[in-house]
């Protein structure tokens, strides 16, 4: 079988002419021609096809050898050396990639690298390291630059130069600090935050930190030499700020500086704001929206040391409400002294409770052992009319209102006397902290014996009874003050005893009920043991109902019959309600009715 030299169609051996084009087939002489002559006799289409195939093969061979040469480690190293010597930072940035991301290091990192190797005269060492890696075909990443293999085409070996990646962790002592490097800009929004910058190449880099608010601009620069993978950098600004107490960050508050509301970033902590420009003069006003209403400090001038007393201006209505709560506090406090019942002050701060507990117990001990007569009274008190403070109590998780109080009080203790004549009243200065709950104020804490201040005070009278403890006044009942109806007196004493006994059991304090019980009586021994036993077992009680049903005279005593309904809460958590019918014996002891027995 042969082919037509004119059209390329097949021609049978016995046929002399091509059926397709009608021309004669190749002669014997033509078949003896060389490759070039025979190629020239081929049809045009065959010539084009063969030319394309052979050209493509040749091109692939050329590309293969060219790429192997261009992407060889030796050629890359040579290109890097030339680029460094020419300070061609753009070329270096393209040649070198970060080893952890395959991201080109870029122009700025390339410049930092060149500057570093130039200052340290280490370029020859870096190139020797790369050349040895290329020679050994060992690509362990042990240098600041390394030759590494990379994925490429089939049969083609590809390499790249990689740089170790270095990162910076930065923080600042100011909110909203802007950190700028050669390659990026980040913001530290909060002083408790840290930000990461990078990647960078080995060597020296410039960082700039800046802060700006409505009143001042601050900048600071750092040169960072990176030789470890992760490095911490702290930016510390020197600045001036305004100091005040209790800025109430936990509440809705507006702070105006020179009449302009400040940005949140200027709240450095609960006691200072800034930075400010020390060359300027400032006024400050704080407006706080609190559970009981809005308060303002008014526009305040700063002292030379940038300190501001954050006293708020109370309204007349607020002062009136506070004065009522302080009167109520005096009522409860004095009754706690009269009845020897400090537990009634449980609404106070625990430390203040302890102080009053010790004071009341000490008074009664001295009354009993040293024939003491104790007197205390408040004639009047005053509230600073233009200054209150607000503080946040972490334990209560609420704001407390602090008021400045002037008291005109007398507290005297005298021995071996029946009467305190002409008690001495003197002024003292305290601060009262009050809680606000469900529209009501209550005293929570007191800071005693402050220095006299220059405040103007609104004066309020206290009309409650004074406290006298000792002699006949320390007993629970004084017949001369009760009246002539003995049955009524006996009923009142007995019912009071029932409630005081439950208070004593619940607090583990027998002293609460002691004034109702005759000393050295059978009832004293029984109830002392009852109080201690039930308290130790965690048992508490509540008087649900009590009444006196009958009173009978028996010689020099009285028999008092009662019906009592008592709810009992055991330490286990179980509860039950019991009805009791008791008969108490009441005697007259030194002019007072006291209980001596129970049946």
Coordinates of C-alpha atoms in Angstrom, one line a residue:
X1 CA 0.0 0.0 0.0
X2 CA 1.3 3.5 -0.9
X3 CA 0.1 7.1 -0.7
X4 CA -0.6 9.7 -3.3
X5 CA 2.1 12.4 -3.1
X6 CA -0.4 14.9 -4.3
X7 CA -3.4 14.5 -2.0
X8 CA -2.2 11.9 0.6
X9 CA -4.9 9.2 -0.1
X10 CA -4.0 5.6 -0.1
X11 CA -3.2 3.9 -3.4
X12 CA -3.2 0.1 -4.0
X13 CA 0.1 -1.3 -5.2
X14 CA -1.3 -2.5 -8.5
X15 CA -2.9 0.9 -9.3
X16 CA -0.9 3.5 -11.1
X17 CA -3.2 6.5 -10.7
X18 CA -4.8 8.0 -7.6
X19 CA -8.6 7.6 -7.6
X20 CA -9.0 10.7 -5.5
X21 CA -7.0 13.3 -7.6
X22 CA -6.3 11.3 -10.7
X23 CA -2.6 11.9 -10.7
X24 CA 0.1 9.2 -11.1
X25 CA 1.6 7.6 -8.0
X26 CA 5.2 7.8 -6.9
X27 CA 7.7 6.2 -9.2
X28 CA 10.5 3.9 -8.2
X29 CA 13.0 6.7 -8.6
X30 CA 11.0 8.8 -6.2
X31 CA 10.9 6.1 -3.5
X32 CA 14.7 6.3 -3.6
X33 CA 14.7 9.9 -2.5
X34 CA 16.2 11.1 0.9
X35 CA 14.1 12.1 3.9
X36 CA 14.2 15.8 3.1
X37 CA 13.2 15.2 -0.6
X38 CA 10.5 12.8 0.5
X39 CA 9.2 15.3 3.0
X40 CA 9.0 17.9 0.2
X41 CA 6.9 15.5 -1.9
X42 CA 4.3 15.1 1.0
X43 CA 1.0 16.7 0.7
X44 CA 0.7 20.2 2.3
X45 CA -1.6 19.0 5.1
X46 CA 0.9 16.3 6.1
X47 CA 3.7 18.8 6.0
X48 CA 1.8 21.1 8.4
X49 CA 0.9 18.3 10.8
X50 CA 4.4 16.9 11.0
X51 CA 5.9 20.4 11.4
X52 CA 3.5 21.2 14.4
X53 CA 4.3 17.9 16.1
X54 CA 8.0 18.2 15.8
X55 CA 8.0 21.9 16.8
X56 CA 6.0 21.2 19.9
X57 CA 8.3 18.4 21.0
X58 CA 11.3 20.7 20.4
X59 CA 9.6 23.5 22.4
X60 CA 8.8 21.2 25.3
X61 CA 12.4 20.1 25.4
X62 CA 13.6 23.7 25.4
X63 CA 11.1 24.7 28.1
X64 CA 12.0 21.7 30.3
X65 CA 15.7 22.5 30.3
X66 CA 15.0 26.3 30.6
X67 CA 12.7 25.9 33.7
X68 CA 15.1 23.4 35.3
X69 CA 17.8 26.0 34.9
X70 CA 15.7 29.0 35.9
X71 CA 14.1 27.3 38.9
X72 CA 17.2 25.6 40.0
X73 CA 18.4 26.5 43.5
X74 CA 21.7 27.7 42.1
X75 CA 20.0 30.1 39.8
X76 CA 17.7 31.4 42.6
X77 CA 20.7 32.0 44.8
X78 CA 22.4 33.8 42.0
X79 CA 19.3 36.0 41.4
X80 CA 19.0 36.8 45.1
X81 CA 22.7 37.8 45.3
X82 CA 22.3 40.1 42.4
X83 CA 19.1 41.6 43.7
X84 CA 20.7 42.3 47.2
X85 CA 23.7 43.9 45.7
X86 CA 21.5 46.0 43.4
X87 CA 19.2 46.8 46.4
X88 CA 16.3 45.7 44.2
X89 CA 13.8 45.3 47.0
X90 CA 10.9 44.5 44.7
X91 CA 12.8 41.7 43.1
X92 CA 13.9 40.3 46.5
X93 CA 10.3 40.6 47.7
X94 CA 9.2 38.4 44.8
X95 CA 12.0 35.9 45.1
X96 CA 11.6 35.2 48.9
X97 CA 8.5 33.7 50.5
X98 CA 7.5 33.2 54.1
X99 CA 8.0 29.5 55.0
X100 CA 4.7 29.2 56.9
X101 CA 2.4 30.8 54.2
X102 CA 4.1 30.8 50.8
X103 CA 3.3 34.5 50.8
X104 CA 6.0 36.8 49.3
X105 CA 7.8 38.9 51.9
X106 CA 7.1 42.1 50.0
X107 CA 9.2 45.2 49.5
X108 CA 9.3 46.5 53.1
X109 CA 10.5 43.2 54.5
X110 CA 13.0 42.9 51.7
X111 CA 14.4 46.3 52.6
X112 CA 14.6 45.3 56.3
X113 CA 16.4 42.1 55.4
X114 CA 18.9 43.9 53.2
X115 CA 19.6 46.6 55.9
X116 CA 20.1 43.9 58.5
X117 CA 22.6 41.8 56.5
X118 CA 24.4 44.9 55.4
X119 CA 24.7 46.2 59.0
X120 CA 25.8 42.8 60.3
X121 CA 27.9 41.9 57.2
X122 CA 26.2 38.5 57.0
X123 CA 25.2 38.3 53.3
X124 CA 28.1 36.0 52.4
X125 CA 27.2 33.7 55.3
X126 CA 23.5 33.6 54.2
X127 CA 24.6 32.8 50.6
X128 CA 27.0 30.1 51.7
X129 CA 24.2 28.5 53.7
X130 CA 21.9 28.5 50.7
X131 CA 24.6 27.2 48.4
X132 CA 25.4 24.3 50.7
X133 CA 21.7 23.4 50.9
X134 CA 21.6 23.5 47.0
X135 CA 24.7 21.4 46.7
X136 CA 23.6 18.8 49.3
X137 CA 20.0 18.9 48.2
X138 CA 19.3 19.2 51.9
X139 CA 16.5 21.6 52.7
X140 CA 16.3 21.6 56.5
X141 CA 15.0 25.1 57.5
X142 CA 17.9 26.0 59.8
X143 CA 18.7 29.5 58.6
X144 CA 17.0 32.9 58.4
X145 CA 16.7 32.1 54.6
X146 CA 16.5 28.5 53.2
X147 CA 16.2 26.8 49.9
X148 CA 13.1 24.5 49.8
X149 CA 11.4 22.3 47.2
X150 CA 8.0 23.3 46.0
X151 CA 5.3 21.6 44.0
X152 CA 5.8 22.0 40.3
X153 CA 5.1 20.3 36.9
X154 CA 5.8 16.6 36.1
X155 CA 9.5 15.9 35.5
X156 CA 10.4 19.5 36.4
X157 CA 12.1 20.3 39.7
X158 CA 11.1 23.6 41.3
X159 CA 12.6 25.4 44.3
X160 CA 12.1 28.5 46.2
X161 CA 13.8 30.6 48.8
X162 CA 11.9 30.9 52.1
X163 CA 12.3 33.2 55.1
X164 CA 11.5 32.4 58.7
X165 CA 8.4 34.3 59.8
X166 CA 8.6 36.5 62.9
X167 CA 5.7 38.0 64.8
X168 CA 5.2 40.8 67.3
X169 CA 2.6 40.8 70.1
X170 CA 1.9 44.3 71.2
X171 CA -0.1 46.0 74.1
X172 CA -0.5 49.5 75.3
X173 CA -1.5 51.5 78.5
X174 CA -4.1 53.4 76.6
X175 CA -7.4 52.3 75.0
X176 CA -7.6 52.7 71.2
X177 CA -3.9 52.8 70.6
X178 CA -3.0 52.5 66.8
X179 CA 0.1 50.4 66.0
X180 CA 1.7 50.9 62.6
X181 CA 4.4 48.7 61.1
X182 CA 6.0 48.8 57.6
X183 CA 3.4 46.3 56.4
X184 CA 0.1 46.8 58.4
X185 CA -1.9 49.0 60.9
X186 CA -3.8 47.5 63.9
X187 CA -5.7 49.0 66.8
X188 CA -5.6 48.0 70.5
X189 CA -9.1 48.8 71.6
X190 CA -8.6 48.0 75.3
X191 CA -5.6 48.1 77.6
X192 CA -6.3 44.5 78.5
X193 CA -6.0 43.4 74.9
X194 CA -3.1 42.3 72.9
X195 CA -2.7 42.4 69.1
X196 CA -0.4 40.4 66.8
X197 CA 1.6 42.0 63.9
X198 CA 3.4 40.1 61.2
X199 CA 4.8 38.2 59.6
X200 CA 8.2 39.9 59.5
X201 CA 11.6 38.8 58.3
X202 CA 14.6 38.5 60.7
X203 CA 16.2 41.8 61.6
X204 CA 15.3 45.4 62.6
X205 CA 11.8 46.9 62.1
X206 CA 10.2 50.2 62.9
X207 CA 6.9 50.4 64.8
X208 CA 4.9 53.5 65.7
X209 CA 2.2 53.8 68.3
X210 CA -0.2 56.7 68.3
X211 CA -3.2 57.8 70.4
X212 CA -5.7 60.6 69.8
X213 CA -8.8 62.0 71.5
X214 CA -10.6 65.3 71.4
X215 CA -8.0 67.0 73.6
X216 CA -4.6 65.5 72.9
X217 CA -2.4 63.6 70.4
X218 CA 0.4 61.2 71.5
X219 CA 3.0 59.3 69.5
X220 CA 5.9 57.0 70.4
X221 CA 8.3 55.0 68.1
X222 CA 10.2 51.8 68.7
X223 CA 12.9 49.9 66.8
X224 CA 12.3 46.2 67.2
X225 CA 15.1 43.7 66.5
X226 CA 13.4 40.4 65.7
X227 CA 15.5 37.3 66.4
X228 CA 12.9 35.0 68.0
X229 CA 9.7 33.8 66.4
X230 CA 7.4 35.7 68.8
X231 CA 8.3 38.9 70.6
X232 CA 6.4 41.0 73.1
X233 CA 6.4 44.8 72.7
X234 CA 4.8 47.1 75.3
X235 CA 3.9 50.7 74.3
X236 CA 3.8 53.0 77.3
X237 CA 2.7 56.6 76.9
X238 CA 3.6 59.3 79.4
X239 CA 0.5 61.4 79.8
X240 CA -1.5 63.5 82.3
X241 CA -5.0 62.6 83.4
X242 CA -7.8 63.9 85.7
X243 CA -8.3 62.1 88.9
X244 CA -11.7 61.8 90.7
X245 CA -13.3 59.1 92.9
X246 CA -15.9 56.6 91.8
X247 CA -16.7 57.5 88.2
X248 CA -19.5 54.9 88.3
X249 CA -18.4 52.9 85.2
X250 CA -21.1 50.4 86.1
X251 CA -23.9 52.9 85.5
X252 CA -25.2 55.1 82.7
X253 CA -22.9 58.1 83.1
X254 CA -22.0 61.1 81.0
X255 CA -18.8 63.0 81.6
X256 CA -18.3 66.5 80.1
X257 CA -14.9 68.0 79.7
X258 CA -15.0 71.7 78.9
X259 CA -18.6 71.2 78.1
X260 CA -17.8 68.4 75.6
X261 CA -18.9 64.8 76.2
X262 CA -15.8 62.6 76.3
X263 CA -15.2 59.4 74.3
X264 CA -15.5 56.1 76.1
X265 CA -11.8 55.4 75.5
X266 CA -10.9 58.2 77.9
X267 CA -12.2 56.2 80.9
X268 CA -8.9 54.9 82.1
X269 CA -10.3 53.3 85.3
X270 CA -12.9 54.1 87.9
X271 CA -10.8 57.0 89.3
X272 CA -9.2 58.7 86.3
X273 CA -9.9 60.0 82.8
X274 CA -7.4 61.1 80.1
X275 CA -5.1 61.7 78.5
X276 CA -5.4 65.4 78.6
X277 CA -3.2 68.3 77.3
X278 CA -1.4 69.7 80.4
X279 CA -1.1 73.1 78.8
X280 CA -4.9 73.6 78.7
X281 CA -7.4 74.5 81.5
X282 CA -10.3 72.2 82.1
X283 CA -13.7 72.1 83.8
X284 CA -15.5 68.8 84.4
X285 CA -19.1 67.8 84.9
X286 CA -20.4 64.3 85.7
X287 CA -24.1 63.4 85.1
X288 CA -25.1 59.9 86.5
X289 CA -28.4 58.2 85.8
X290 CA -29.1 56.1 88.8
X291 CA -31.9 53.8 90.0
X292 CA -33.4 56.7 92.1
X293 CA -32.9 59.4 89.4
X294 CA -30.3 61.6 87.7
X295 CA -27.6 63.5 89.6
X296 CA -25.1 66.0 88.4
X297 CA -21.9 67.4 89.9
X298 CA -22.4 70.7 88.1
X299 CA -19.4 72.2 86.3
X300 CA -16.3 71.8 88.6
X301 CA -12.9 73.4 88.4
X302 CA -9.8 71.2 88.7
X303 CA -7.1 71.6 91.3
X304 CA -3.5 72.1 90.4
X305 CA -2.9 68.4 90.7
X306 CA -5.8 67.6 88.3
X307 CA -7.9 66.2 91.2
X308 CA -11.7 66.7 91.3
X309 CA -14.0 66.0 94.2
X310 CA -16.9 64.2 92.6
X311 CA -19.6 65.5 94.9
X312 CA -23.1 65.4 93.3
X313 CA -25.7 68.0 94.0
X314 CA -28.7 66.5 95.8
X315 CA -32.3 67.7 95.2
X316 CA -34.4 68.9 98.1
X317 CA -36.7 65.9 97.5
X318 CA -33.7 63.5 97.8
X319 CA -32.5 65.1 101.1
X320 CA -36.0 64.9 102.5
X321 CA -36.3 61.2 101.7
X322 CA -32.8 60.5 103.2
X323 CA -33.6 62.4 106.4
X324 CA -36.6 60.2 107.0
X325 CA -34.5 57.1 106.5
X326 CA -31.9 58.4 109.0
X327 CA -34.7 59.1 111.6
X328 CA -35.9 55.5 111.1
X329 CA -32.4 54.3 111.6
X330 CA -32.1 56.1 114.9
X331 CA -35.4 54.6 116.0
X332 CA -34.3 51.1 115.3
X333 CA -30.8 51.6 116.8
X334 CA -32.1 53.1 120.1
X335 CA -34.6 50.2 120.4
X336 CA -31.8 47.7 119.9
X337 CA -30.0 49.3 122.8
X338 CA -33.1 49.4 125.0
X339 CA -34.1 45.8 124.3
X340 CA -30.5 44.4 124.2
X341 CA -31.3 43.1 120.7
X342 CA -28.4 43.9 118.3
X343 CA -29.8 41.3 115.9
X344 CA -32.5 43.8 114.9
X345 CA -29.7 45.7 113.1
X346 CA -29.1 42.9 110.5
X347 CA -29.8 45.3 107.6
X348 CA -26.5 47.0 108.2
X349 CA -23.1 46.1 106.8
X350 CA -21.7 43.1 108.6
X351 CA -18.7 45.0 110.1
X352 CA -21.0 47.7 111.4
X353 CA -23.3 45.1 112.9
X354 CA -20.4 43.6 114.8
X355 CA -19.5 47.0 116.1
X356 CA -23.0 47.6 117.4
X357 CA -23.2 44.1 118.8
X358 CA -20.1 44.6 120.8
X359 CA -21.2 48.0 122.0
X360 CA -24.6 46.9 123.1
X361 CA -23.3 43.8 124.9
X362 CA -20.6 45.8 126.5
X363 CA -23.1 48.3 127.9
X364 CA -25.3 45.5 129.4
X365 CA -22.3 43.7 130.9
X366 CA -21.2 46.9 132.6
X367 CA -24.7 47.7 133.7
X368 CA -24.9 44.3 135.3
X369 CA -21.4 44.1 136.8
X370 CA -20.4 47.7 137.6
X371 CA -23.7 49.4 138.4
X372 CA -23.4 51.5 135.2
X373 CA -26.0 54.0 134.0
X374 CA -25.8 54.5 130.2
X375 CA -27.4 57.3 128.2
X376 CA -27.4 58.2 124.5
X377 CA -29.5 60.7 122.5
X378 CA -29.6 62.5 119.2
X379 CA -30.9 66.0 119.6
X380 CA -30.7 66.9 115.9
X381 CA -28.8 66.1 112.7
X382 CA -27.8 67.8 109.5
X383 CA -27.3 66.8 105.9
X384 CA -24.8 68.6 103.6
X385 CA -27.1 70.4 101.3
X386 CA -24.8 70.6 98.2
X387 CA -22.8 67.4 98.3
X388 CA -23.6 63.7 98.1
X389 CA -21.5 60.9 96.7
X390 CA -22.3 57.7 94.9
X391 CA -20.2 54.5 95.0
X392 CA -20.6 51.1 93.6
X393 CA -20.7 48.2 96.1
X394 CA -19.3 45.0 94.5
X395 CA -20.7 42.8 97.2
X396 CA -24.3 44.1 96.9
X397 CA -23.9 44.7 93.1
X398 CA -25.6 48.1 93.5
X399 CA -24.9 51.8 93.9
X400 CA -24.8 53.3 97.4
X401 CA -25.6 56.9 98.2
X402 CA -23.2 58.5 100.6
X403 CA -24.4 61.6 102.5
X404 CA -22.4 63.9 104.9
X405 CA -24.1 64.0 108.3
X406 CA -23.6 66.3 111.2
X407 CA -24.9 64.9 114.5
X408 CA -25.6 66.8 117.8
X409 CA -25.4 63.8 120.1
X410 CA -24.7 62.8 123.7
X411 CA -23.3 59.4 124.7
X412 CA -22.5 59.1 128.4
X413 CA -21.8 56.2 130.8
X414 CA -21.7 56.9 134.6
X415 CA -21.0 54.7 137.5
X416 CA -22.8 54.7 140.9
X417 CA -25.5 57.2 140.0
X418 CA -29.2 57.0 139.6
X419 CA -29.6 59.9 137.2
X420 CA -27.6 61.6 134.4
X421 CA -28.1 65.3 134.8
X422 CA -27.4 67.9 132.1
X423 CA -25.9 65.5 129.5
X424 CA -23.2 67.0 127.3
X425 CA -24.2 67.3 123.6
X426 CA -21.5 67.8 121.0
X427 CA -21.3 67.9 117.2
X428 CA -19.7 65.0 115.3
X429 CA -19.3 64.4 111.6
X430 CA -20.0 61.1 109.9
X431 CA -20.8 59.8 106.4
X432 CA -23.8 57.6 106.0
X433 CA -24.1 55.1 103.1
X434 CA -27.6 54.3 102.1
X435 CA -29.2 51.6 100.0
X436 CA -32.2 52.2 97.6
X437 CA -34.6 49.3 97.2
X438 CA -38.2 49.4 95.9
X439 CA -38.4 53.1 96.3
X440 CA -37.2 53.1 99.9
X441 CA -33.9 54.2 101.5
X442 CA -32.2 52.4 104.4
X443 CA -28.9 53.1 106.1
X444 CA -26.3 50.4 105.2
X445 CA -23.0 51.7 106.6
X446 CA -21.5 54.5 108.6
X447 CA -18.0 56.0 108.6
X448 CA -17.7 57.6 112.0
X449 CA -15.8 60.6 113.3
X450 CA -14.7 62.5 110.2
X451 CA -13.1 65.9 110.3
X452 CA -15.4 68.9 110.3
X453 CA -16.1 70.0 106.7
X454 CA -17.0 73.3 105.2
X455 CA -20.4 72.1 104.0
X456 CA -23.6 73.9 104.7
X457 CA -26.1 71.6 106.4
X458 CA -29.9 71.3 106.3
X459 CA -30.9 70.8 110.0
X460 CA -33.5 68.1 111.1
X461 CA -34.8 67.5 114.6
X462 CA -34.9 64.0 116.0
X463 CA -37.9 63.6 118.3
X464 CA -37.4 60.0 119.3
X465 CA -36.9 59.0 122.9
X466 CA -33.4 58.8 124.3
X467 CA -31.8 55.6 125.6
X468 CA -31.3 55.1 129.3
X469 CA -29.9 51.7 130.4
X470 CA -29.1 50.9 134.0
X471 CA -30.6 51.0 137.5
X472 CA -34.4 50.5 137.2
X473 CA -34.4 51.5 133.5
X474 CA -32.6 48.4 132.3
X475 CA -35.6 46.1 133.2
X476 CA -38.2 45.3 130.7
X477 CA -41.2 46.4 132.5
X478 CA -41.6 49.4 134.9
X479 CA -44.9 49.2 136.7
X480 CA -45.0 52.9 137.3
X481 CA -45.1 53.5 133.6
X482 CA -47.5 50.7 132.6
X483 CA -50.6 51.7 134.6
X484 CA -53.0 50.1 137.1
X485 CA -54.4 47.4 134.9
X486 CA -52.3 44.4 136.1
X487 CA -53.9 41.8 133.9
X488 CA -53.0 43.9 130.8
X489 CA -49.5 44.3 132.0
X490 CA -49.1 40.6 132.7
X491 CA -50.5 39.7 129.2
X492 CA -48.2 42.2 127.5
X493 CA -45.1 40.8 129.3
X494 CA -46.0 37.2 128.6
X495 CA -46.7 37.7 124.9
X496 CA -43.5 39.7 124.6
X497 CA -41.6 36.9 126.3
X498 CA -42.9 34.4 123.7
X499 CA -41.6 36.5 120.8
X500 CA -38.3 37.3 122.4
X501 CA -37.7 33.6 123.2
X502 CA -38.1 32.7 119.5
X503 CA -35.6 35.6 118.6
X504 CA -33.1 34.2 121.1
X505 CA -33.5 30.6 119.7
X506 CA -33.0 31.8 116.1
X507 CA -29.9 33.8 116.9
X508 CA -28.5 31.6 119.6
X509 CA -28.4 34.6 122.0
X510 CA -30.1 34.0 125.4
X511 CA -29.4 37.7 126.3
X512 CA -32.4 38.7 124.1
X513 CA -34.9 37.0 126.4
X514 CA -33.0 37.3 129.6
X515 CA -34.6 40.6 130.8
X516 CA -38.0 38.8 131.0
X517 CA -36.9 35.9 133.2
X518 CA -36.2 36.0 136.9
X519 CA -32.6 35.4 137.8
X520 CA -31.7 32.0 139.3
X521 CA -35.3 30.7 138.6
X522 CA -36.2 27.3 137.2
X523 CA -37.3 29.0 134.0
X524 CA -33.8 30.6 133.6
X525 CA -32.1 27.2 133.6
X526 CA -34.6 25.6 131.3
X527 CA -34.5 28.3 128.7
X528 CA -30.8 28.8 128.7
X529 CA -30.4 25.1 127.8
X530 CA -33.3 25.3 125.2
X531 CA -31.7 28.2 123.4
X532 CA -28.3 26.6 123.1
X533 CA -29.6 23.2 122.2
X534 CA -32.0 24.3 119.4
X535 CA -29.5 26.8 117.9
X536 CA -26.8 24.1 117.8
X537 CA -29.2 21.8 116.0
X538 CA -30.0 24.4 113.4
X539 CA -33.6 24.7 114.5
X540 CA -35.4 27.9 114.1
X541 CA -39.0 29.0 115.0
X542 CA -41.6 31.5 114.0
X543 CA -44.6 32.6 116.2
X544 CA -47.7 32.2 114.1
X545 CA -50.1 33.1 116.8
X546 CA -50.2 33.6 120.6
X547 CA -52.8 34.6 123.1
X548 CA -53.3 34.8 126.9
X549 CA -56.4 32.8 127.8
X550 CA -56.4 33.1 131.6
X551 CA -54.7 34.9 134.5
X552 CA -55.0 33.7 138.1
X553 CA -53.5 35.1 141.3
X554 CA -51.7 32.6 143.4
X555 CA -50.2 33.9 146.7
X556 CA -47.4 36.3 145.6
X557 CA -47.4 35.2 142.0
X558 CA -49.6 34.9 138.9
X559 CA -50.5 31.9 136.7
X560 CA -50.7 32.9 133.1
X561 CA -52.3 30.4 130.6
X562 CA -51.5 30.8 126.9
X563 CA -52.3 29.1 123.6
X564 CA -49.4 29.3 121.1
X565 CA -49.0 28.3 117.5
X566 CA -45.3 27.9 116.6
X567 CA -43.8 27.0 113.3
X568 CA -40.7 24.9 113.7
X569 CA -38.0 24.7 110.9
X570 CA -35.5 21.9 111.6
X571 CA -31.9 21.8 110.5
X572 CA -32.7 19.0 108.1
X573 CA -35.1 21.3 106.2
X574 CA -38.3 19.7 107.5
X575 CA -41.0 22.0 108.9
X576 CA -44.0 21.5 111.1
X577 CA -46.5 23.7 113.0
X578 CA -47.4 22.8 116.6
X579 CA -50.0 24.1 119.0
X580 CA -49.1 24.5 122.6
X581 CA -50.9 25.3 125.8
X582 CA -48.6 26.6 128.6
X583 CA -49.0 27.9 132.1
X584 CA -46.4 30.5 133.1
X585 CA -45.6 31.6 136.6
X586 CA -45.0 35.4 136.9
X587 CA -43.6 37.0 140.0
X588 CA -43.0 40.5 141.1
X589 CA -39.2 41.1 141.5
X590 CA -38.0 44.5 142.7
X591 CA -41.1 46.3 141.2
X592 CA -41.0 44.4 137.9
X593 CA -43.0 41.4 136.6
X594 CA -40.7 38.5 135.6
X595 CA -41.4 34.9 134.5
X596 CA -40.0 32.2 136.8
X597 CA -41.5 28.9 135.6
X598 CA -43.4 27.1 132.9
X599 CA -45.7 24.1 133.0

